[in-house]
Coordinates of C-alpha atoms and ligand atoms in Angstrom, one line a residue:
G1 CA 12.5 -48.9 -11.7
I2 CA 13.2 -52.1 -9.7
P3 CA 16.4 -52.0 -7.7
D4 CA 19.2 -54.2 -9.0
D5 CA 20.7 -56.2 -6.1
S6 CA 24.1 -56.5 -7.8
S7 CA 24.5 -52.7 -7.6
N8 CA 26.3 -51.2 -4.5
Y9 CA 24.5 -47.9 -4.4
V10 CA 23.7 -46.4 -1.0
L11 CA 20.4 -45.0 -1.9
H12 CA 17.6 -46.0 -4.4
I13 CA 14.8 -43.7 -5.2
S14 CA 12.1 -45.4 -7.3
N15 CA 10.6 -43.5 -10.2
S16 CA 8.1 -44.7 -12.7
M17 CA 9.4 -42.5 -15.5
P18 CA 12.7 -42.7 -17.4
L19 CA 15.0 -39.9 -16.2
C20 CA 16.8 -37.5 -18.4
A21 CA 18.9 -35.6 -15.9
V22 CA 19.8 -35.8 -12.2
R23 CA 21.6 -32.9 -10.5
W24 CA 22.8 -32.0 -7.1
N25 CA 21.7 -28.7 -5.7
P26 CA 25.1 -27.0 -5.1
G27 CA 23.5 -25.1 -2.2
N28 CA 22.0 -28.1 -0.4
Q29 CA 23.9 -31.4 -0.4
D30 CA 20.8 -33.3 0.6
E31 CA 18.8 -32.2 -2.4
I32 CA 18.8 -33.6 -5.9
V33 CA 16.6 -32.6 -8.8
C34 CA 15.4 -34.9 -11.6
S35 CA 13.7 -34.4 -15.0
S36 CA 12.1 -36.7 -17.5
S37 CA 11.3 -36.2 -21.1
Q38 CA 7.9 -37.7 -20.4
T39 CA 6.7 -35.1 -18.0
D40 CA 6.7 -31.3 -17.7
K41 CA 7.4 -31.5 -13.9
V42 CA 10.7 -31.2 -12.1
L43 CA 11.0 -33.5 -9.1
L44 CA 13.2 -32.5 -6.1
F45 CA 14.2 -35.2 -3.5
D46 CA 15.7 -35.0 -0.1
I47 CA 18.3 -37.7 -0.1
G48 CA 18.9 -37.3 3.7
Y49 CA 15.4 -38.7 4.2
V50 CA 15.0 -42.0 2.4
S51 CA 11.8 -41.7 0.5
S52 CA 10.7 -42.1 -3.1
A53 CA 8.2 -39.2 -2.6
P54 CA 9.5 -35.9 -4.0
T55 CA 9.8 -33.2 -1.4
E56 CA 8.9 -30.5 -4.0
V57 CA 7.5 -30.6 -7.5
L58 CA 8.0 -27.7 -9.9
Q59 CA 5.9 -27.5 -13.0
K60 CA 5.6 -25.5 -16.2
G61 CA 2.8 -22.9 -16.3
M62 CA 1.2 -21.6 -19.5
T63 CA 3.8 -21.5 -22.2
K64 CA 4.2 -19.5 -25.5
F65 CA 3.8 -22.6 -27.6
H66 CA 1.0 -24.1 -25.5
G67 CA -1.5 -25.7 -27.8
F68 CA 0.9 -26.0 -30.7
C69 CA 3.0 -28.7 -29.3
S70 CA 2.1 -32.4 -29.1
E71 CA 1.9 -34.1 -25.8
S72 CA 5.1 -36.0 -26.6
R73 CA 7.0 -32.7 -26.5
K74 CA 5.9 -31.4 -23.2
G75 CA 8.8 -33.1 -21.4
L76 CA 12.0 -31.6 -19.9
T77 CA 15.5 -32.8 -20.6
D78 CA 18.5 -31.2 -18.9
L79 CA 18.7 -29.2 -15.6
A80 CA 21.0 -26.4 -14.3
F81 CA 21.1 -24.6 -11.0
T82 CA 22.3 -21.0 -10.9
P83 CA 25.5 -21.2 -8.9
D84 CA 25.1 -17.9 -7.2
D85 CA 21.4 -18.1 -6.5
K86 CA 20.4 -21.7 -5.5
S87 CA 16.7 -21.0 -5.6
R88 CA 16.9 -20.5 -9.3
L89 CA 16.7 -23.6 -11.6
F90 CA 16.7 -23.9 -15.4
A91 CA 15.3 -26.8 -17.4
S92 CA 15.5 -27.4 -21.2
G93 CA 12.2 -28.2 -22.9
L94 CA 11.4 -30.2 -25.9
D95 CA 8.7 -27.6 -26.8
G96 CA 10.9 -24.8 -28.0
A97 CA 12.0 -23.1 -24.8
V98 CA 14.3 -23.2 -21.8
Y99 CA 12.4 -22.5 -18.5
M100 CA 13.5 -20.9 -15.2
W101 CA 11.9 -21.3 -11.8
D102 CA 12.6 -19.2 -8.8
R103 CA 11.6 -21.5 -5.9
R104 CA 11.2 -18.6 -3.5
L105 CA 8.4 -17.1 -5.7
S106 CA 6.5 -20.0 -7.2
K107 CA 6.4 -23.7 -8.1
T108 CA 5.4 -22.6 -11.6
H109 CA 8.1 -21.3 -14.0
C110 CA 8.7 -17.5 -14.1
V111 CA 10.9 -17.1 -17.1
E112 CA 10.6 -18.7 -20.5
L113 CA 13.5 -18.3 -22.9
T114 CA 12.0 -19.2 -26.3
A115 CA 13.4 -20.2 -29.6
L116 CA 11.4 -21.6 -32.5
L117 CA 8.5 -24.0 -31.9
E118 CA 10.5 -26.7 -33.7
S119 CA 13.5 -26.4 -31.4
Q120 CA 13.8 -29.4 -29.1
F121 CA 16.2 -28.4 -26.3
T122 CA 18.3 -31.3 -24.9
S123 CA 20.9 -29.4 -22.9
V124 CA 21.1 -26.3 -20.7
K125 CA 24.2 -24.7 -19.2
L126 CA 25.0 -21.5 -17.4
N127 CA 28.1 -19.4 -18.4
M128 CA 30.6 -18.4 -15.7
D129 CA 29.0 -15.0 -15.4
N130 CA 26.0 -16.9 -14.0
R131 CA 23.7 -14.8 -16.2
T132 CA 24.2 -16.1 -19.7
V133 CA 22.2 -19.3 -20.5
F134 CA 23.1 -21.7 -23.3
G135 CA 20.5 -24.1 -24.7
A136 CA 21.4 -26.8 -27.2
T137 CA 18.8 -28.4 -29.5
R138 CA 18.4 -31.8 -31.0
N139 CA 19.1 -30.5 -34.5
G140 CA 22.5 -29.0 -33.5
T141 CA 21.8 -25.3 -32.9
I142 CA 22.9 -23.6 -29.7
H143 CA 20.9 -20.7 -28.4
V144 CA 22.2 -18.1 -26.0
W145 CA 20.2 -15.7 -23.8
D146 CA 21.2 -13.0 -21.4
T147 CA 18.9 -13.2 -18.4
R148 CA 19.7 -9.6 -17.5
G149 CA 17.6 -8.8 -20.5
G150 CA 18.1 -6.1 -23.1
R151 CA 19.4 -8.5 -25.8
A152 CA 17.5 -11.0 -27.9
S153 CA 18.6 -14.6 -28.1
A154 CA 21.3 -15.5 -30.6
A155 CA 21.6 -18.9 -32.3
F156 CA 24.5 -20.6 -33.9
Q157 CA 25.1 -23.9 -35.5
S158 CA 28.1 -25.9 -36.8
H159 CA 28.2 -26.8 -40.5
N160 CA 28.4 -30.5 -39.9
E161 CA 26.4 -31.5 -36.8
Ligands
NAG1 C1 29.0 -17.0 -10.2 O1 28.6 -17.7 -9.1 C2 29.7 -18.3 -8.4 C3 29.1 -19.1 -7.2 O2 28.4 -18.3 -6.4 C4 30.7 -17.3 -7.9 O3 31.8 -17.9 -7.3 C5 31.2 -16.5 -9.1 O4 32.0 -15.4 -8.7 C6 30.0 -15.9 -9.9 N1 30.4 -15.3 -11.1 C7 30.2 -14.0 -11.3 C8 30.8 -13.4 -12.5 O5 29.5 -13.3 -10.6
NAG2 C1 17.3 -26.3 -36.3 O1 16.4 -25.5 -35.6 C2 16.6 -24.1 -35.8 C3 15.7 -23.5 -34.9 O2 15.9 -23.8 -33.5 C4 16.4 -23.8 -37.2 O3 16.6 -22.4 -37.4 C5 17.3 -24.5 -38.1 O4 17.0 -24.3 -39.4 C6 17.2 -26.0 -37.8 N1 18.3 -26.7 -38.5 C7 18.1 -27.9 -39.2 C8 19.3 -28.4 -39.8 O5 17.0 -28.4 -39.2

């Protein structure tokens, strides 16, 4: 939005959409990545080069639940880089899946970790093994996938939340 003059930030990047998550790329201090629940695109900015134009835009390709989900659920919420492979990036979707991009390969997602169509993921985290991915949904379930494959996702939920 519009810069607030009372703030003492060193950099302001304008964006027309409300942001859900902003993350540093641990492999590149000049790079940040942003997501918005109002778009299925992931925006990357070079903060060493003051510009509100993204340096790279990643997007969702065809998805499992494409056509079943309303437009309001196409957005992405949280973001996570893979610590040991900085070209890999995960984003949680409101449309029943967590997505992974491999920036060396494509600007379109290459892995889709799906749950149920109703699952609206609001958070994504990687485990310390850098291979297990956790996704939490708006209704309180946590899903876990092993990106090495071989095992289906598991889901768990607390009794109260
Ligand atoms: C995960 O990645 C981090 C960063 O590269 C590394 O320090 C750590 O050893 C990795 N963990 C495993 C279990 O490979
Ligand atoms: C939450 O969503 C999961 C699917 O992700 C579903 O199995 C579960 O029944 C839902 N729980 C509630 C309380 O709606």
